[in-house]
Amino acid sequence: MHNLTREIKCICKQLQYYTEKMMQNVHLAPEEDEDDLYSGYNDYNPIFDIEDLENDTGFQQAVRTSHGRRPPVTAKIPSTSASRPLGTAFGSRATLTSSMGRPTTGAIQDGVSRPMTAVLAAGYTKAAMRGSSFDPLGQARGPAPPLEMKNPDSSEEKIKQLEKKVNELVEESCIANSCGDLKLALEKAKEAGRKERALVRQRVQTSTPNNINIDLTYSVLLNLASQYAANEMYAEALNTYQVIVKNKMFSNGGILKVNMGNIYLKQQNYSKAIKFYRMALDQVPSVYKEMRINIMQNIGVAFIETGRYIDAIHSFEHIMSMSPNLKAGYNLILCYFATGDREQMKKAFQKLIAVPLEVDDDDKYISTNDDPHTNLLIEAIKNDSLRQMERERKSKAEEYIMTAAKLIAPVIETSFAAGYDWCVEVVKASHYVELANDLEINKATTYLRQKDFKQALETLKMLEKKDSRVKSAAATNLSFLYYLENDLAQASKYADLAVNSDRYNPAALTNKGNTVFANGDYEKAAEFYKEALRNDSSCTEALYNLGLTYKKLNRLDEALDCFLKLHAILRNSAEVLYQIANIYEMMEDPNQAIEWLMQMISIVPTDPKILAKLGKLYDNEGDKSQAFHYYYESYRYFPSNIEVIEWLGAYYIDTQSCEKAIEYFERAELILPTQVKWPLMVASCYRRSGNYQKALEKYKVIHRKFPENVECLQFLVRLCTDMGLKEVQEYVTKLKKVEKLKEIREQRIKSGRDGSARSRKEGNAGDNTGGTKGEKLSAKLKPLPGTNEPYESSSSKEIDAAYIDPLGPQAERPKTAARKRTEEDVFADEELGDLLPE
């Protein structure tokens, strides 16, 4: 207590000293200087000079000798409401008391000043009285101690780290889903769910359940349900959504019934989808207007799927009255079309036309002055993302309107022409004026579908008087029509008209190139196709036709380049893949051709021609097993291809399986019944397999159908001789007659040639003589049996084909030119056949 009293007295002495010092430097301004507002502004008050405090004797004495005794304690005074004089800097300070009867700080009572306790904050402590240096900021104590390290083993720290890990897994799951890796997204979502449950258990064990992070649980469950739905695991997704919806701790869980309704809609469970949509609609506040409109639209779509068109109409009508949009308007037209209400279809179409598009006019992007800054700004916004979005919206609106017009035009009036006229008038009165001409062109297309070419041509010709764009479109269609009718002159005329009306119309340039291509001027056709591509690099028709043109010009590298570019645009086009494979085959690169044909087979696996082509390429490469596989697949899908049938039959003959080859040759006989080649092949297979009785019966059938076939008679003679049949003499006689007839024919052909030569040398006399002889020979040939058979009227090439050895190498038979057989050749093959094992 004594030390405290001494400290207080010391502080009071110091304050009193400073006050006296300050008062010595305070002077009143003289009257003559009243007008000088800035007098004394630059005067320096030495009281604030702290550099000479160590040499200030008065200050040092006050610090060393400020000792005294504590003033006596006074009684409490009830109140100090009476007025009291205030102390100033120029007079004695009046005694002030506080409301509790205690003297105020700095007040003088009984001749002793009350100590000022506020100076403790300035660093005046009793330690200073013991000879320590003045250190009000406590710098002598040194730096602050380091922060306390976190304990990684503490339960709270573990919970924080686990919560951070859960959030990271949810983010990774969402990122994987956005990148298209749905499987990884689901795995991350499941892992986040497991860690979140572990986090909840740990929180329950270490603290109260009230500290559980409900938002984190909600996000984990919602993400897991979304990933289940994305992976088409609908049952698991529905169960997860049910967990969220039934938990009362999740305030907005009821809105997720929309997601459940979407899943039921994908599962085609429309009744449950409608139920959940309505439940969600009841829980969505009215302030979320757009969400409520979308839910009602989904309800309308579900009603359409169930055939409840009246209920769907109510939903879409409500949407069109509250917040009209293109999709709802189009669906409303579909519903009225399904119910057959013509008047309502018209009204709904007018509502669809009146839906505000909310896009800027094209005039906004046209510069009206030469200001470079304005032009630069227009160029910058002409193709920015917002402009592209406006174009997509406008294109979508035009697509809805055109589709709706084409749908209702044939039914809203007595004829489709009148219906189209009504739609055109309505469109002309709206802000979609440019669609009216497109509807006229669609009207002509409808005439074409009805095979009314005259009306189609008349409708298109009416559009020739329109503006250049419409005229070009009409002329392009007219050129196409005439091209299909093979009227190349008219097609070329209208193609020229289309090009002159709009030089930048790629379709018109392509049609012009087609007409030139049909006339055989491939170089000029290539120029038109190139110009079309310069105007529109995405014109796939021009690029395809340019590749065909280069093929015709035998510029295979350039053709291949065209089709490879086209393949980059049309990844799944079978025609493009075939052209690439065909070019590689022409370039004698069968491996590349096979590779591209394999890609084509993955797109059209049932195309028999492509399968046969693969079989042919593998056969040329010597891979018989692969060739047989693809030839057999081709035969399975199209069992009427003679080349495939012939190859399969020859394959079984080469593998000594003649019984299997019979099936294919019999089918070829059914396809081409007038050719003797195929029944001879069947008979030869019977003979090769040792079934001579069936072979004999087959040869007899062939002889009855083709009685003048020498090869058949030769085999009959041989078989009857070997089997010891009495009919051998009959067939020998017929064989001699046929051979004699053959000689007569050869003589007639030879004499006809000689007569032609004489006629060229001698004139008409030789012609008459040759003609008389020909007539006599014809008269002699008429009585012979079988001269009026279909085979008799076949060409010499087909006659020669009958003499091909049916048991010869199958692979060589289609490639080797046919030659006439002699009797020695036939019997040599017969002996070879007898030497084979039965």
JSON list of N, CA and C in Angstrom, two decimals, residues 724-753:
[
{"chain": "A", "resi": 724, "resn": "GLY", "atom": "N", "xyz": [-23.20, -99.73, -117.39]},
{"chain": "A", "resi": 724, "resn": "GLY", "atom": "CA", "xyz": [-23.72, -100.83, -118.19]},
{"chain": "A", "resi": 724, "resn": "GLY", "atom": "C", "xyz": [-25.20, -100.69, -118.52]},
{"chain": "A", "resi": 725, "resn": "LEU", "atom": "N", "xyz": [-25.63, -99.49, -118.82]},
{"chain": "A", "resi": 725, "resn": "LEU", "atom": "CA", "xyz": [-27.04, -99.25, -119.14]},
{"chain": "A", "resi": 725, "resn": "LEU", "atom": "C", "xyz": [-27.27, -99.37, -120.64]},
{"chain": "A", "resi": 726, "resn": "LYS", "atom": "N", "xyz": [-28.49, -99.77, -121.00]},
{"chain": "A", "resi": 726, "resn": "LYS", "atom": "CA", "xyz": [-28.84, -99.95, -122.41]},
{"chain": "A", "resi": 726, "resn": "LYS", "atom": "C", "xyz": [-29.05, -98.60, -123.11]},
{"chain": "A", "resi": 727, "resn": "GLU", "atom": "N", "xyz": [-29.23, -97.54, -122.36]},
{"chain": "A", "resi": 727, "resn": "GLU", "atom": "CA", "xyz": [-29.51, -96.24, -122.97]},
{"chain": "A", "resi": 727, "resn": "GLU", "atom": "C", "xyz": [-28.28, -95.61, -123.59]},
{"chain": "A", "resi": 728, "resn": "VAL", "atom": "N", "xyz": [-27.15, -96.28, -123.48]},
{"chain": "A", "resi": 728, "resn": "VAL", "atom": "CA", "xyz": [-25.92, -95.67, -123.95]},
{"chain": "A", "resi": 728, "resn": "VAL", "atom": "C", "xyz": [-25.97, -95.44, -125.46]},
{"chain": "A", "resi": 729, "resn": "GLN", "atom": "N", "xyz": [-26.57, -96.38, -126.22]},
{"chain": "A", "resi": 729, "resn": "GLN", "atom": "CA", "xyz": [-26.60, -96.24, -127.67]},
{"chain": "A", "resi": 729, "resn": "GLN", "atom": "C", "xyz": [-27.45, -95.04, -128.08]},
{"chain": "A", "resi": 730, "resn": "GLU", "atom": "N", "xyz": [-28.56, -94.86, -127.36]},
{"chain": "A", "resi": 730, "resn": "GLU", "atom": "CA", "xyz": [-29.44, -93.72, -127.66]},
{"chain": "A", "resi": 730, "resn": "GLU", "atom": "C", "xyz": [-28.69, -92.40, -127.47]},
{"chain": "A", "resi": 731, "resn": "TYR", "atom": "N", "xyz": [-27.94, -92.28, -126.40]},
{"chain": "A", "resi": 731, "resn": "TYR", "atom": "CA", "xyz": [-27.22, -91.04, -126.14]},
{"chain": "A", "resi": 731, "resn": "TYR", "atom": "C", "xyz": [-26.07, -90.85, -127.10]},
{"chain": "A", "resi": 732, "resn": "VAL", "atom": "N", "xyz": [-25.46, -91.98, -127.55]},
{"chain": "A", "resi": 732, "resn": "VAL", "atom": "CA", "xyz": [-24.39, -91.88, -128.55]},
{"chain": "A", "resi": 732, "resn": "VAL", "atom": "C", "xyz": [-24.94, -91.31, -129.85]},
{"chain": "A", "resi": 733, "resn": "THR", "atom": "N", "xyz": [-26.14, -91.81, -130.23]},
{"chain": "A", "resi": 733, "resn": "THR", "atom": "CA", "xyz": [-26.76, -91.31, -131.46]},
{"chain": "A", "resi": 733, "resn": "THR", "atom": "C", "xyz": [-27.09, -89.82, -131.35]},
{"chain": "A", "resi": 734, "resn": "LYS", "atom": "N", "xyz": [-27.62, -89.42, -130.22]},
{"chain": "A", "resi": 734, "resn": "LYS", "atom": "CA", "xyz": [-27.95, -88.01, -130.03]},
{"chain": "A", "resi": 734, "resn": "LYS", "atom": "C", "xyz": [-26.69, -87.16, -130.02]},
{"chain": "A", "resi": 735, "resn": "LEU", "atom": "N", "xyz": [-25.63, -87.72, -129.46]},
{"chain": "A", "resi": 735, "resn": "LEU", "atom": "CA", "xyz": [-24.38, -86.98, -129.42]},
{"chain": "A", "resi": 735, "resn": "LEU", "atom": "C", "xyz": [-23.86, -86.73, -130.82]},
{"chain": "A", "resi": 736, "resn": "LYS", "atom": "N", "xyz": [-23.96, -87.77, -131.69]},
{"chain": "A", "resi": 736, "resn": "LYS", "atom": "CA", "xyz": [-23.48, -87.60, -133.06]},
{"chain": "A", "resi": 736, "resn": "LYS", "atom": "C", "xyz": [-24.31, -86.56, -133.81]},
{"chain": "A", "resi": 737, "resn": "LYS", "atom": "N", "xyz": [-25.61, -86.59, -133.59]},
{"chain": "A", "resi": 737, "resn": "LYS", "atom": "CA", "xyz": [-26.47, -85.61, -134.26]},
{"chain": "A", "resi": 737, "resn": "LYS", "atom": "C", "xyz": [-26.13, -84.18, -133.81]},
{"chain": "A", "resi": 738, "resn": "VAL", "atom": "N", "xyz": [-25.92, -84.03, -132.52]},
{"chain": "A", "resi": 738, "resn": "VAL", "atom": "CA", "xyz": [-25.61, -82.70, -132.00]},
{"chain": "A", "resi": 738, "resn": "VAL", "atom": "C", "xyz": [-24.26, -82.23, -132.52]},
{"chain": "A", "resi": 739, "resn": "GLU", "atom": "N", "xyz": [-23.30, -83.14, -132.61]},
{"chain": "A", "resi": 739, "resn": "GLU", "atom": "CA", "xyz": [-21.99, -82.76, -133.14]},
{"chain": "A", "resi": 739, "resn": "GLU", "atom": "C", "xyz": [-22.08, -82.39, -134.62]},
{"chain": "A", "resi": 740, "resn": "LYS", "atom": "N", "xyz": [-22.93, -83.14, -135.35]},
{"chain": "A", "resi": 740, "resn": "LYS", "atom": "CA", "xyz": [-23.11, -82.83, -136.76]},
{"chain": "A", "resi": 740, "resn": "LYS", "atom": "C", "xyz": [-23.79, -81.47, -136.92]},
{"chain": "A", "resi": 741, "resn": "LEU", "atom": "N", "xyz": [-24.77, -81.24, -136.07]},
{"chain": "A", "resi": 741, "resn": "LEU", "atom": "CA", "xyz": [-25.46, -79.95, -136.09]},
{"chain": "A", "resi": 741, "resn": "LEU", "atom": "C", "xyz": [-24.48, -78.82, -135.78]},
{"chain": "A", "resi": 742, "resn": "LYS", "atom": "N", "xyz": [-23.57, -79.08, -134.88]},
{"chain": "A", "resi": 742, "resn": "LYS", "atom": "CA", "xyz": [-22.57, -78.10, -134.52]},
{"chain": "A", "resi": 742, "resn": "LYS", "atom": "C", "xyz": [-21.67, -77.78, -135.70]},
{"chain": "A", "resi": 743, "resn": "GLU", "atom": "N", "xyz": [-21.30, -78.87, -136.46]},
{"chain": "A", "resi": 743, "resn": "GLU", "atom": "CA", "xyz": [-20.47, -78.65, -137.65]},
{"chain": "A", "resi": 743, "resn": "GLU", "atom": "C", "xyz": [-21.21, -77.84, -138.70]},
{"chain": "A", "resi": 744, "resn": "ILE", "atom": "N", "xyz": [-22.50, -78.13, -138.86]},
{"chain": "A", "resi": 744, "resn": "ILE", "atom": "CA", "xyz": [-23.30, -77.38, -139.85]},
{"chain": "A", "resi": 744, "resn": "ILE", "atom": "C", "xyz": [-23.36, -75.91, -139.45]},
{"chain": "A", "resi": 745, "resn": "ARG", "atom": "N", "xyz": [-23.53, -75.65, -138.18]},
{"chain": "A", "resi": 745, "resn": "ARG", "atom": "CA", "xyz": [-23.58, -74.27, -137.74]},
{"chain": "A", "resi": 745, "resn": "ARG", "atom": "C", "xyz": [-22.26, -73.56, -137.99]},
{"chain": "A", "resi": 746, "resn": "GLU", "atom": "N", "xyz": [-21.18, -74.27, -137.71]},
{"chain": "A", "resi": 746, "resn": "GLU", "atom": "CA", "xyz": [-19.88, -73.66, -137.95]},
{"chain": "A", "resi": 746, "resn": "GLU", "atom": "C", "xyz": [-19.68, -73.37, -139.43]},
{"chain": "A", "resi": 747, "resn": "GLN", "atom": "N", "xyz": [-20.13, -74.31, -140.29]},
{"chain": "A", "resi": 747, "resn": "GLN", "atom": "CA", "xyz": [-20.03, -74.08, -141.73]},
{"chain": "A", "resi": 747, "resn": "GLN", "atom": "C", "xyz": [-20.88, -72.89, -142.16]},
{"chain": "A", "resi": 748, "resn": "ARG", "atom": "N", "xyz": [-22.09, -72.79, -141.57]},
{"chain": "A", "resi": 748, "resn": "ARG", "atom": "CA", "xyz": [-22.96, -71.67, -141.92]},
{"chain": "A", "resi": 748, "resn": "ARG", "atom": "C", "xyz": [-22.34, -70.35, -141.50]},
{"chain": "A", "resi": 749, "resn": "ILE", "atom": "N", "xyz": [-21.74, -70.35, -140.30]},
{"chain": "A", "resi": 749, "resn": "ILE", "atom": "CA", "xyz": [-21.10, -69.12, -139.84]},
{"chain": "A", "resi": 749, "resn": "ILE", "atom": "C", "xyz": [-19.93, -68.78, -140.75]},
{"chain": "A", "resi": 750, "resn": "LYS", "atom": "N", "xyz": [-19.17, -69.83, -141.13]},
{"chain": "A", "resi": 750, "resn": "LYS", "atom": "CA", "xyz": [-18.02, -69.60, -141.99]},
{"chain": "A", "resi": 750, "resn": "LYS", "atom": "C", "xyz": [-18.44, -69.13, -143.37]},
{"chain": "A", "resi": 751, "resn": "SER", "atom": "N", "xyz": [-19.49, -69.76, -143.92]},
{"chain": "A", "resi": 751, "resn": "SER", "atom": "CA", "xyz": [-19.98, -69.35, -145.24]},
{"chain": "A", "resi": 751, "resn": "SER", "atom": "C", "xyz": [-20.56, -67.94, -145.19]},
{"chain": "A", "resi": 752, "resn": "GLY", "atom": "N", "xyz": [-21.21, -67.61, -144.04]},
{"chain": "A", "resi": 752, "resn": "GLY", "atom": "CA", "xyz": [-21.72, -66.25, -143.90]},
{"chain": "A", "resi": 752, "resn": "GLY", "atom": "C", "xyz": [-20.59, -65.23, -143.91]},
{"chain": "A", "resi": 753, "resn": "ARG", "atom": "N", "xyz": [-19.49, -65.58, -143.27]},
{"chain": "A", "resi": 753, "resn": "ARG", "atom": "CA", "xyz": [-18.35, -64.68, -143.28]},
{"chain": "A", "resi": 753, "resn": "ARG", "atom": "C", "xyz": [-17.76, -64.57, -144.66]}
]
